[in-house]
Short mmCIF file of C-alpha atoms in Angstrom, two decimals:
data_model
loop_
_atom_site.label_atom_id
_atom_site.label_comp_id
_atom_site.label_asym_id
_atom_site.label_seq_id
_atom_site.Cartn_x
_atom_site.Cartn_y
_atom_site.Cartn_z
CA UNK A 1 -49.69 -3.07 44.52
CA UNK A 2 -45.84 -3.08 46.19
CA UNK A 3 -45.48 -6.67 43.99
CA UNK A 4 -46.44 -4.57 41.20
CA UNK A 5 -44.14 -1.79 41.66
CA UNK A 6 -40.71 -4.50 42.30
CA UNK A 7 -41.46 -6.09 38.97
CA UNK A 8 -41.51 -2.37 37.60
CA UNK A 9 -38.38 -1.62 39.28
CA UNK A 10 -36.67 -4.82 38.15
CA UNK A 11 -37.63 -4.16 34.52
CA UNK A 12 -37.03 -0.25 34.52
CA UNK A 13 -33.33 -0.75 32.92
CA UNK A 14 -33.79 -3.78 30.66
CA UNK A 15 -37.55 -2.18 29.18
CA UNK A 16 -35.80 1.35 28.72
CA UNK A 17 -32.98 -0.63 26.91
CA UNK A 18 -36.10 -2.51 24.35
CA UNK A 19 -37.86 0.71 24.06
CA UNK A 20 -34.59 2.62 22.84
CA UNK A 21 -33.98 -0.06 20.57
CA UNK A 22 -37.69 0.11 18.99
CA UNK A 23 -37.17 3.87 18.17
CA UNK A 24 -33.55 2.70 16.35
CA UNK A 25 -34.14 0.30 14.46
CA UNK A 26 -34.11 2.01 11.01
CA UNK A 27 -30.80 4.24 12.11
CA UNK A 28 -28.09 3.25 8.97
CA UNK A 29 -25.01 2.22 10.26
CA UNK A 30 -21.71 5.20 10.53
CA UNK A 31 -21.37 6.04 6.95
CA UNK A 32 -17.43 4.88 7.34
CA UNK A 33 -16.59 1.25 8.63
CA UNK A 34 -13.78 0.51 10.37
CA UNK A 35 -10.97 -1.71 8.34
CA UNK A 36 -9.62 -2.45 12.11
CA UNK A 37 -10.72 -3.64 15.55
CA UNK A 38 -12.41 -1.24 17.41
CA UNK A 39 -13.96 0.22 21.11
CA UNK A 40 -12.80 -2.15 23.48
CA UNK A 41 -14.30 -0.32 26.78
CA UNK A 42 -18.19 0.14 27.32
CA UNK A 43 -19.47 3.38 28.02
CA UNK A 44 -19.60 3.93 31.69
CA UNK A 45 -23.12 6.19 31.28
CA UNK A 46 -26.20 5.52 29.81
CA UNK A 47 -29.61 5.99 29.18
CA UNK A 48 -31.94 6.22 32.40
CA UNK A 49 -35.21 6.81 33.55
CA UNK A 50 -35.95 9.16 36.33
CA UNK A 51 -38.12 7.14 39.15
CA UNK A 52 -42.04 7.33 38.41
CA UNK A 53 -42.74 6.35 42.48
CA UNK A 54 -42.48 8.95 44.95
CA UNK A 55 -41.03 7.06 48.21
CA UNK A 56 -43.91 6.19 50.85
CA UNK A 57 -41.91 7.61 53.79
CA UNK A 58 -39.99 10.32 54.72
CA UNK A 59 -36.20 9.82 54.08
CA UNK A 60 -33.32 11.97 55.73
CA UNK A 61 -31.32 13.83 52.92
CA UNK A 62 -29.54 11.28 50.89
CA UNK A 63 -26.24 11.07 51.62
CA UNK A 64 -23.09 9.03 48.78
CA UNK A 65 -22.34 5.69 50.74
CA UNK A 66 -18.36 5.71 52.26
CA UNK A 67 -18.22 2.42 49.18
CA UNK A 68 -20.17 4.01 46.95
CA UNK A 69 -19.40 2.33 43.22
CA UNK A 70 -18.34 5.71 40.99
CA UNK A 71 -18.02 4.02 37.20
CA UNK A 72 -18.32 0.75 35.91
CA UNK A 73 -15.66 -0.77 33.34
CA UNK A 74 -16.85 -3.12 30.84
CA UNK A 75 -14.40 -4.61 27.76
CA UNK A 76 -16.73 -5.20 24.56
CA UNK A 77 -16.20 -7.59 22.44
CA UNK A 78 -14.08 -6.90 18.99
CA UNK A 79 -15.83 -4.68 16.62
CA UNK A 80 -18.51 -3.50 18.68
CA UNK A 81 -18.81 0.50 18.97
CA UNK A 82 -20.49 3.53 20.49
CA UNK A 83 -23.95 4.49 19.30
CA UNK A 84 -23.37 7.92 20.34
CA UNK A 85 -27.15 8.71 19.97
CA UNK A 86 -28.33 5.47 22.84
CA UNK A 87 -25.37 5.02 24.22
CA UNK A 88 -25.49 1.36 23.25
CA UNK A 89 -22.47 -0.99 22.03
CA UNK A 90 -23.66 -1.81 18.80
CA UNK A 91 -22.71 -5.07 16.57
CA UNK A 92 -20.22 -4.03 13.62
CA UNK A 93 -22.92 -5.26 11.76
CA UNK A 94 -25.71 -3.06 12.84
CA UNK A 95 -28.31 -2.27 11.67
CA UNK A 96 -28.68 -6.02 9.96
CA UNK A 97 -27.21 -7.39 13.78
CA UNK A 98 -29.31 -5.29 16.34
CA UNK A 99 -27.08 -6.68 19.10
CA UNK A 100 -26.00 -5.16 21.71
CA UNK A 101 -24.50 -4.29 25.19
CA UNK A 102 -26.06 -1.88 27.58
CA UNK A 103 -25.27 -0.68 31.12
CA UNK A 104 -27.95 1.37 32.65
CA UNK A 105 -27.74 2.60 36.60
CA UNK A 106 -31.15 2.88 38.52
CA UNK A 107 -31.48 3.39 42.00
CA UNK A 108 -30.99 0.53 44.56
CA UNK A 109 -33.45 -2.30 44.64
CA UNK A 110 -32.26 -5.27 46.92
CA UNK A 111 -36.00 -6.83 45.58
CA UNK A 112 -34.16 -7.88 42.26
CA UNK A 113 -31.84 -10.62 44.45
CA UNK A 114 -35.59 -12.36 46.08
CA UNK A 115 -37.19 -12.51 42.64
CA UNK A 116 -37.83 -16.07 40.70
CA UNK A 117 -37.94 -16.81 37.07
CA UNK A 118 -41.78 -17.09 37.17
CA UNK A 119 -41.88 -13.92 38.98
CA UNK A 120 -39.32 -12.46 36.44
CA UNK A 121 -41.31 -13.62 33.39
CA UNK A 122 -44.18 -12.06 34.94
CA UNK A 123 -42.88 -8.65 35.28
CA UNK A 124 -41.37 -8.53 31.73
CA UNK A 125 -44.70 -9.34 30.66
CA UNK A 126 -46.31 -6.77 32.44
CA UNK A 127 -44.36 -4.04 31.81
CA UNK A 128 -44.01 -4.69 27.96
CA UNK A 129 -47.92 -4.78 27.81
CA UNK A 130 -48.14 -1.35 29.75
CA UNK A 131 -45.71 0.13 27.09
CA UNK A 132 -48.04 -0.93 24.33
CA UNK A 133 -45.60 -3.21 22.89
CA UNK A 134 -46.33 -6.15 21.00
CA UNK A 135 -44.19 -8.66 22.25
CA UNK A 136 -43.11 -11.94 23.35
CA UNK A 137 -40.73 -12.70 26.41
CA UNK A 138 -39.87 -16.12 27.81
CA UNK A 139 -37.50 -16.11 30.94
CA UNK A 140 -35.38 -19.35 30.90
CA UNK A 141 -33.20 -19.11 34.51
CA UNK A 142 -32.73 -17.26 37.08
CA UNK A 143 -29.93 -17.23 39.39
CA UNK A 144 -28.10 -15.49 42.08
CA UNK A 145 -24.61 -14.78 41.63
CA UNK A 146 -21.89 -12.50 42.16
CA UNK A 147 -20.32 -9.80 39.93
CA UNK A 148 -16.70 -8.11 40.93
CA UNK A 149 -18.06 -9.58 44.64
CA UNK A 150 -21.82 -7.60 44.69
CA UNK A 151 -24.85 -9.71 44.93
CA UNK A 152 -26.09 -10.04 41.44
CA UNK A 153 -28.87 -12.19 39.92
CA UNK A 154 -28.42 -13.09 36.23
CA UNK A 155 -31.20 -14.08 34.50
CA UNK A 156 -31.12 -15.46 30.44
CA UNK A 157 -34.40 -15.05 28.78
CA UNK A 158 -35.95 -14.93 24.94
CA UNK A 159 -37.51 -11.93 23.69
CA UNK A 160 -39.05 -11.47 20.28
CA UNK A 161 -40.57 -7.59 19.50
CA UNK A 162 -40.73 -6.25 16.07
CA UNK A 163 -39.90 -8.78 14.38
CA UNK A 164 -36.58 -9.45 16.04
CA UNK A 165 -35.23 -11.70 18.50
CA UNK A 166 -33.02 -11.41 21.03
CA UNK A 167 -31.37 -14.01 23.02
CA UNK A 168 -30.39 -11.62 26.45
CA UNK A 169 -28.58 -12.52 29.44
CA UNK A 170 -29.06 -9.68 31.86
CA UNK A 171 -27.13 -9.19 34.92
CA UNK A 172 -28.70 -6.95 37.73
CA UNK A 173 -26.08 -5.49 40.05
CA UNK A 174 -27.05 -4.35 43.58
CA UNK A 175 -24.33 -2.18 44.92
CA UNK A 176 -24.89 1.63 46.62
CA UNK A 177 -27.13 1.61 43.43
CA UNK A 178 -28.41 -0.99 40.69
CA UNK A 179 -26.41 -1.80 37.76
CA UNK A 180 -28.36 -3.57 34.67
CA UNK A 181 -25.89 -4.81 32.27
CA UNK A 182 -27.74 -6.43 29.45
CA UNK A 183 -26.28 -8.56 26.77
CA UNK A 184 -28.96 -8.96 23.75
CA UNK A 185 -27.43 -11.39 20.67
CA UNK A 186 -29.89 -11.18 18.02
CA UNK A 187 -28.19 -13.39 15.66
CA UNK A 188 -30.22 -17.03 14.62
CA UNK A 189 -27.15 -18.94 15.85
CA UNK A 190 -26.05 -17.48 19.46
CA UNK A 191 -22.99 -15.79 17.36
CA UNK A 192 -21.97 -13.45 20.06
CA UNK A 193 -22.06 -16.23 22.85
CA UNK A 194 -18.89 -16.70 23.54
CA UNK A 195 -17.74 -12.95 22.99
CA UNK A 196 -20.73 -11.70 25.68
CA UNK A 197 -19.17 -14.28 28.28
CA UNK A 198 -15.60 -13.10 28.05
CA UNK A 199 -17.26 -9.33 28.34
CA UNK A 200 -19.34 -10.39 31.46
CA UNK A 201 -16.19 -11.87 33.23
CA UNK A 202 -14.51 -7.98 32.28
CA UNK A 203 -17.12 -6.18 34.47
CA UNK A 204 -15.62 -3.81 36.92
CA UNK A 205 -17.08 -1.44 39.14
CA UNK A 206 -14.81 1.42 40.46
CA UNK A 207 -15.44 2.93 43.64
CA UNK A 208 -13.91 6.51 44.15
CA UNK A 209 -9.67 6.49 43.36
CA UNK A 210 -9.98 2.61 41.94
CA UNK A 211 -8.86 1.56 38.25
CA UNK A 212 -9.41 -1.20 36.18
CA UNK A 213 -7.32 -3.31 34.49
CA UNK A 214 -7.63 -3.51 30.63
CA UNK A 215 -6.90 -7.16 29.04
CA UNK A 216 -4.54 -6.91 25.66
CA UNK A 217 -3.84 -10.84 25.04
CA UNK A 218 -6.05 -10.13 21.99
CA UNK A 219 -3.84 -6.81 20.99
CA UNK A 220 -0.70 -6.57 18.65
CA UNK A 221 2.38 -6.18 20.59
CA UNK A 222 4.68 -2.79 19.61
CA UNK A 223 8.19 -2.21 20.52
CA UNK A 224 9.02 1.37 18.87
CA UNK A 225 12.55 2.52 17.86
CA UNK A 226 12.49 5.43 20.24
CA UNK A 227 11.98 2.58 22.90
CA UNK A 228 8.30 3.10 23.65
CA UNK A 229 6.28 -0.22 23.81
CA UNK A 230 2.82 -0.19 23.78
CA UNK A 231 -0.37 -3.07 22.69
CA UNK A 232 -2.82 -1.66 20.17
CA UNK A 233 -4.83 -3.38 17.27
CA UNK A 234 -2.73 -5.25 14.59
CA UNK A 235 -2.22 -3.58 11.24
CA UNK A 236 0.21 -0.67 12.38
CA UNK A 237 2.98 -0.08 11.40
CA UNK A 238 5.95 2.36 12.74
CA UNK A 239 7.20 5.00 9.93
CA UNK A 240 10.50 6.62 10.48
CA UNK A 241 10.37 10.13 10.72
CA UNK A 242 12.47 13.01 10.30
CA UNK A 243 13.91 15.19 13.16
CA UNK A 244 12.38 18.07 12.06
CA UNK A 245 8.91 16.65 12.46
CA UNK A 246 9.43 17.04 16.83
CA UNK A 247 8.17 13.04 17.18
CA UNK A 248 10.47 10.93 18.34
CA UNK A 249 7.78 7.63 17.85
CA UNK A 250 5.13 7.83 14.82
CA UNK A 251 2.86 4.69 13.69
CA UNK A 252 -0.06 4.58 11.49
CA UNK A 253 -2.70 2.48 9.48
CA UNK A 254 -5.74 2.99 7.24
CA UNK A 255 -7.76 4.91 10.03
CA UNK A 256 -5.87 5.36 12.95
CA UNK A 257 -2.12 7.47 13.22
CA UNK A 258 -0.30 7.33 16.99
CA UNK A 259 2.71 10.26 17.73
CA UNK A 260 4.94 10.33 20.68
CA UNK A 261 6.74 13.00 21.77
CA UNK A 262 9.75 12.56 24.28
CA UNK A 263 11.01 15.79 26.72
CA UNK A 264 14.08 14.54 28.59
CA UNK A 265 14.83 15.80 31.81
CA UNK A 266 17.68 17.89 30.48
CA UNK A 267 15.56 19.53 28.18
CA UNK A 268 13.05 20.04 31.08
CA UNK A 269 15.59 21.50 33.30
CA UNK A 270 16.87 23.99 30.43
CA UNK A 271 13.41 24.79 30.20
CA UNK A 272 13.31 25.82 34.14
CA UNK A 273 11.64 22.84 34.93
CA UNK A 274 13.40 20.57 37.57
CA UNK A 275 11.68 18.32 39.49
CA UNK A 276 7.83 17.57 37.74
CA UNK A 277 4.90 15.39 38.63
CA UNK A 278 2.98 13.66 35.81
CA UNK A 279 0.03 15.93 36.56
CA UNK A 280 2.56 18.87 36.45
CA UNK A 281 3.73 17.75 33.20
CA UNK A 282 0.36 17.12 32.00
CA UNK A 283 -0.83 21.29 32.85
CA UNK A 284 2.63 21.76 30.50
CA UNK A 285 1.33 20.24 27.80
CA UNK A 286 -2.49 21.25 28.17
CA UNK A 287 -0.78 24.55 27.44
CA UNK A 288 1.71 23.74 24.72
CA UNK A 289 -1.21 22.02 22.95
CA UNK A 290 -3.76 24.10 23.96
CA UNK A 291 -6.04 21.75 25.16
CA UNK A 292 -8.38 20.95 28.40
CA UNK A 293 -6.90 20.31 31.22
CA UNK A 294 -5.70 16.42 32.02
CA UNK A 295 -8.21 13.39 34.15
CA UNK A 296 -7.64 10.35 34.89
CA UNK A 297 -9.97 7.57 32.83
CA UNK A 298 -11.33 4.48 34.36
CA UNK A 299 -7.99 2.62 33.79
CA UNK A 300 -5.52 4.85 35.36
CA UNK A 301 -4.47 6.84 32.24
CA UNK A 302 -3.96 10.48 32.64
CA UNK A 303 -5.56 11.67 29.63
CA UNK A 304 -7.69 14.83 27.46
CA UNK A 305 -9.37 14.36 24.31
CA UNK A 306 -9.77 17.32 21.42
CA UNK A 307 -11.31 17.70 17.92
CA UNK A 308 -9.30 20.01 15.31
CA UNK A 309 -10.02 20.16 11.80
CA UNK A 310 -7.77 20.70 8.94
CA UNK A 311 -6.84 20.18 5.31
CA UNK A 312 -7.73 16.23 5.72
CA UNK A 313 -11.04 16.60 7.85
CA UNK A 314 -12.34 17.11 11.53
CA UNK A 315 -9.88 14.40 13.74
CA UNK A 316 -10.53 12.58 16.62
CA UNK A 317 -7.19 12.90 19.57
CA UNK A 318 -6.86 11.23 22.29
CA UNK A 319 -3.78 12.48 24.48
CA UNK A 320 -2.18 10.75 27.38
CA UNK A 321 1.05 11.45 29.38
CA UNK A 322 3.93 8.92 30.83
CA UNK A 323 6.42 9.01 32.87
CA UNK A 324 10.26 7.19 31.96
CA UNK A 325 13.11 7.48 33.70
CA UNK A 326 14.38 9.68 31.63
CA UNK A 327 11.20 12.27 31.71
CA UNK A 328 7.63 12.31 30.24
CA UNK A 329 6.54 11.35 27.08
CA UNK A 330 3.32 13.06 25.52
CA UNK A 331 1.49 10.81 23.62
CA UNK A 332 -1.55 10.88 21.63
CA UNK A 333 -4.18 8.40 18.94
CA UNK A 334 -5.84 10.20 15.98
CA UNK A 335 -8.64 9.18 13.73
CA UNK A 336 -10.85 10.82 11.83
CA UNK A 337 -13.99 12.12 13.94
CA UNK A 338 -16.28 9.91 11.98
CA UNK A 339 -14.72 6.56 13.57
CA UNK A 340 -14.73 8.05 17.38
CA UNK A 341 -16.96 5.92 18.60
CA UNK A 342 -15.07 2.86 17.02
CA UNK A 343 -12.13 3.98 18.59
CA UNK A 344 -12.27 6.36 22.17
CA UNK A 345 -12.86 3.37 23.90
CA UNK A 346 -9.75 1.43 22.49
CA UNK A 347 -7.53 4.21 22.41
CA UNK A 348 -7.66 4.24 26.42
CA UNK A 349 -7.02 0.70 26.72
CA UNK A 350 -3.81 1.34 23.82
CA UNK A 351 -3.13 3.91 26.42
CA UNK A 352 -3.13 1.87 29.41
CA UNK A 353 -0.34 -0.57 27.70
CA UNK A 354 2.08 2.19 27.32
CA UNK A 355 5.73 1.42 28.99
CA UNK A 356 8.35 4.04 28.52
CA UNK A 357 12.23 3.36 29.15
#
């Protein structure tokens, strides 16, 4: 029945997103909390579902549309972080808070943008009975909208499953493919209300070359000594350092340590380097450091992450270059390994606020 098959295709993120969560629900929390804010950018990939419906005609090849939306940039609220096994953003207070965020690509449906609340309801419904689940779903709105100018409909709806209940305000995206982006707060009082809003309103989707642009009017403002300024979570603190130690900037706190390292352009040039790019500076220090080689992340940062391990542990780095007018800087974040997924996504947005003389 073609009805049939929209409601399956409308619920095909949101269901994949409930039946993750029923497999999860006893997973303990990271062993280590994190004394400071966290993530602060969603993870651009997550769990999908390959289609179960063949298509009922034949289709030329498929072929990327000339606008086709690349990555999608979302800004979590404070304290959420990567579950590294679902790809979810999880509540700091998981497991007791199963809230969440989740942004799950399926292939275009322009059906989503025709379908009512009733209609809505009914395919929630029908879908959570065909996965066996024992459930109860109540859709309260549905509306169409707009989200970073694509036709969207966001719907808000109740849905209570093993013996949770989740208050979720989904948005479903139609651009040159479907974005769900699902907001589930499973606290009694609507805690994350506010928070989920403000994350909504950060929604960007990227086409091919585009950046976002990362929000820091929550962030502690840094001016370093070695004239470096840069936004990042408050509770660091810059610690002179010798000249011997090569850094020219250092900072740290309880979990996370930040080193700059500045190469004027007379040094460059007695090195045999005269004129550079950023990217050409950034194959320098891939080498120096011995590392992968450079990309650019979803806001415009130039950037290679690595694992070591040493006397302390196995560390988390996060590497970015800039360019002053005086040279480059290298600059990286480290953390233990344990708290990546608390901080990769916030080290990017530190990353993005870095200004160099």
């Amino acid at each position: 029945m073609k009805t049939g098959k929209q409601f399956l295709a409308l619920t095909l993120g949101l269901l994949l997103v409930l039946g993750l969560f029923a497999g999860c629900q006893q997973e303990k929390a990271p062993a280590t909390e994190p004394s400071t804010e966290p993530v602060t950018e969603a993870p651009t990939e997550a769990p999908t579902e390959e289609p179960t419906e063949a298509p009922t005609e034949a289709t030329e090849p498929a072929t990327e549309p000339e606008d086709a939306v690349t990555n999608v940039f979302l800004q979590e609220p404070e304290g959420f972080f990567v579950d590294t096994t679902t790809g979810f953003l999880r509540a700091p207070g998981f497991p007791d808070d199963m809230s969440y965020i989740s942004v799950i690509p399926t292939p275009q449906n322009t059906a989503v943008l025709d379908m009512s609340a009733e209609q809505y309801e009914a395919a929630m419904k029908l879908s959570l009975a065909a996965m066996g689940q024992d459930a109860e779903a109540t859709v309260e709105s549905v509306e169409k909208t707009e989200v970073d100018g694509y036709p969207t409909v966001k719907s808000v709806s109740q849905l209570t499953m093993s013996g949770a209940t989740f208050y979720i305000t989904d948005y479903q995206i139609v651009a040159s493919q479907n974005y769900s982006i699902t907001f589930a707060d499973a606290t009694a009082d609507g805690a994350w209300a506010d928070a989920f809003d403000q994350a909504a309103a950060s929604i960007d989707l990227l086409k091919e070359g585009e950046t976002a642009t990362a929000d820091f009017s929550d962030l502690a403002k840094y001016d370093l000594s070695c004239g470096l300024s840069l936004s990042a979570m408050d509770g660091l603190a810059e610690v002179e350092t010798e000249e011997e130690s090569g850094y020219d900037g250092y900072m740290e706190s309880n979990d996370v340590l930040f080193f700059a390292v500045h190469d004027t352009k007379e040094e460059l040039l007695e090195a045999g380097y005269s004129k550079l790019s950023l990217e050409q500076y950034g194959r320098l220090v891939s080498e120096a450091y011995e590392l992968d080689a450079f990309s650019t992340d979803n806001l415009g940062n130039l950037y290679v992450t690595d694992t070591d391990t040493n006397d302390s542990g196995e560390i988390f780095y996060y590497f970015t270059v800039v360019q002053g007018t005086d040279g480059f800087w290298t600059c990286y974040f480290a953390c233990y390994n344990d708290l990546m997924p608390y901080y990769v996504s916030a080290f990017s947005i530190w990353a993005s606020s870095i200004t160099a003389p």
